[in-house]
């Protein structure tokens, strides 16, 4: 203990406390912000990087809007699908009612028993209408059962009807039949108590709204989307997405004057759009927190440098009476560490308070204490690094300044 | 105790080289009390700095207690300063943020002594200089003389064999200067070797031996001639002090 | 005297250039981040039609599922859209000065001769009062006649941008244009208009750009138009035709009314309650009576138009400013105290406490002025970066474009705030240094 000189350093600090307190407050704010920011960013990054269950890297969506009064929707989608499937590099193509992960879609409630009135027992699902190549075009994996057969695909209706067969995700089946590990072949019911048979089970797939907790509840029906607007999902062979997209533009672009080819877009466009706010929040938090810590570090650095430059004579005197270079470095580091630690103590309370406030006010999950520990260590390290150079400079001061400096 | 042979020290700046010490040789025996005099700018402080291992030198050899110090690392020099050498500065150099007790404690801390030992040494050193009652005053709450006595206590607390005082009385009145001198004599009698720079001929005469430095060299061993020295001191601040030094 | 203080300040600041740069940099960064965040926040949270806050109301009625709340997190707040038939029934009232029922759809715009390429356009299917109720400016022409609402007559208002595209920006009133291959006649061209947040329909987020074209509400039934926003239902109903859809419990219509005074407001509220009571008696629904007339301010709160993330960011910006200011105060204080000996000499030479205080305050002022100027420039750059961050497709920027148009009011607010904060922060060091008795530092070694 003697070597660390804690008490005299502390009492000298206390005598010039205003400056030290200001730095401590910066550190406290820095810690509170750092811990919570990292926690929020972690959640966002986890959210963005969840597996989608689909072959998103190779998927392309095409939107066609028929508008002419004499537009023949039925002929149009048949022709389009045939054209798409004939393009070299296309693995599969299907008509689809909505674009997964796009923030637009359709959902309905389903029940395990007909006529169920308990709203708690209604299981919501993201619903999509696809054709026989839909499973392939989405690139999803079936853990049981099969894809739809061509003869099972029902024609479009003007009334949003579903179908009596469905392929559902494991998660959806689990919510519907919590006690049954093998839902294949089982029957569930829509809001009007019409029966639906499960013919396939999807290992995992994401639906429409990325912030919805039922994102992985997906139900696929064998039916063609209602016209006169069509959406096609196309899965290209790996590495051929760009070429296929160009080919689609060329083939479908002006094939029919009664409709407008709205766009041909890669799946990544929609995912990016959906997670834009989360991604931007993460970018924001990271950059503002980074700059904030840099400012704090510069503050520590500036104050330490300034302290060194105003204490040159005192340092010389210490050297003259026998302090080694290491002693001087240690003196400044210890002094700085005390300030940092004072800030860290206040900052811990601040971090917990902010975390609590966020969890109450904005329904964010409660702050994990590991993050606090990590934050404290990080702040200590930043403090040490910021004070290191000034401390080194102090130790290079010649002991002769004791006799020379006026 | 101290043996310098042909030491030279050159300060280099962008514009000029200053030969602060040239071919400087001096021997100081154990228990001696040497007063160093000389006109301003003659190299007295430089000599003290070299002697106290605060600065290195360019050529020559320097033995302290029989050991050659020219090759020592910074670490070893610090250790020697801490254990064998005590410093008293003209401008006291007390650390303004620390009270008197903590100021005296500074060199003891660097020696890693046990808390009890330190406490005892601090108290007895303050006792010697008569500041026991002001232990917890801040330097700015003391008079100049008291500050200098506190600085002496700090130099004494480590029990140095060798005390270097650069114009210890330069910033105090003549009555206080005599008291400081009494204190130094008392310390010297207990066996500590003392080298003191002074401009005060009266104080210089009280030392065992006088060393007169002119232009970085020892000019002559001779007792002070008060009148001449007073003149020299009077013109020391003039534009060309070198020409006025009695050679 | 001020000139002398300025001279002293600039000399002092130049003596430690690194320290000065650090202080100015901290102030500039703090201000920049605040300008950026506040501009964004204002764009997202301000009431873009505050002058009508006491006359313009969103109409909501709770016809939702008798067994469940509409908002989990906000019990008691009714759904924010109406069913088609309720909207039409309430629209029949002649109490409001202006009444709007509407929804957003998409359609394809084309010309008879197919000269211009057909274009997919966002379309507001609405009533004639839309433009008057929301103070929408016109470049040419104006809204359609009230009779066109239900007729419905083939009349259309197009946006300035569409007018540029199809008619080269000339006065196109009276021209023919086709929407989903049905002929419409242009009666007005809407001028630039970008209310932020887009409050009147919160379906598609708060940075949505206003629609490209506007057609009368009556065309819904005639052309079987579906909503491009959310359509939500709670009841399992057999829907076999568009007629069935219009009569269903699905909610997809937004309704706003302008009620000029308290009396009208009360009468219209009574009207709503009566209507709901009748429906209840007819056995249509089972929720407690809960009809609301919500002014825009409250509407923005009820519908979470300002996301939680945005509030967190504003909090973050203030934490940031606080750190920057603490930083500056700390450095200023250290700097001033270091010069205390010189200040002591000045005091000894006759400077009054007030003069010493003023001298240092001028120094603070110099630091904060330079910092504020730099901060403003930096904030502008950051806003441009922000725009890039929100743009996925460069051809489709929506309201983010408005974000980059630095709004002068919010800049002034942020700037004033930061400037005042810095000066206030500098007061302490200046005061502290002025208070030191001159003798202390003259005596010290
Ligand atoms: N760091 C330095 N750089 C350059 N020259 C120096 C330096 N320190 C001292 N000198 C020069 O060395 C010479 C000797 O200086 P020194 O301080 O030893 O004189 P002194 O005898 O102690 O004088 P005084 O009685 O006025 O204190 C002077 O000419 C001085 O200008
Ligand atoms: Mg000297």
CSV table of C-alpha atoms and ligand atoms in Angstrom, one decimal, chain A residues 404, chain B residues 44-46 90 166-167 197, ligand 2:
chain,number,residue,atom,x,y,z
A,404,UNK,CA,15.9,25.9,-12.6
B,44,UNK,CA,27.3,26.9,-9.2
B,45,UNK,CA,23.8,25.4,-9.8
B,46,UNK,CA,25.1,23.3,-12.6
B,90,UNK,CA,16.4,28.4,-3.0
B,166,UNK,CA,21.4,25.8,-3.5
B,167,UNK,CA,21.2,29.3,-2.0
B,197,UNK,CA,25.8,27.6,-2.5
D,2,LIG,MG1,22.1,29.2,-9.4
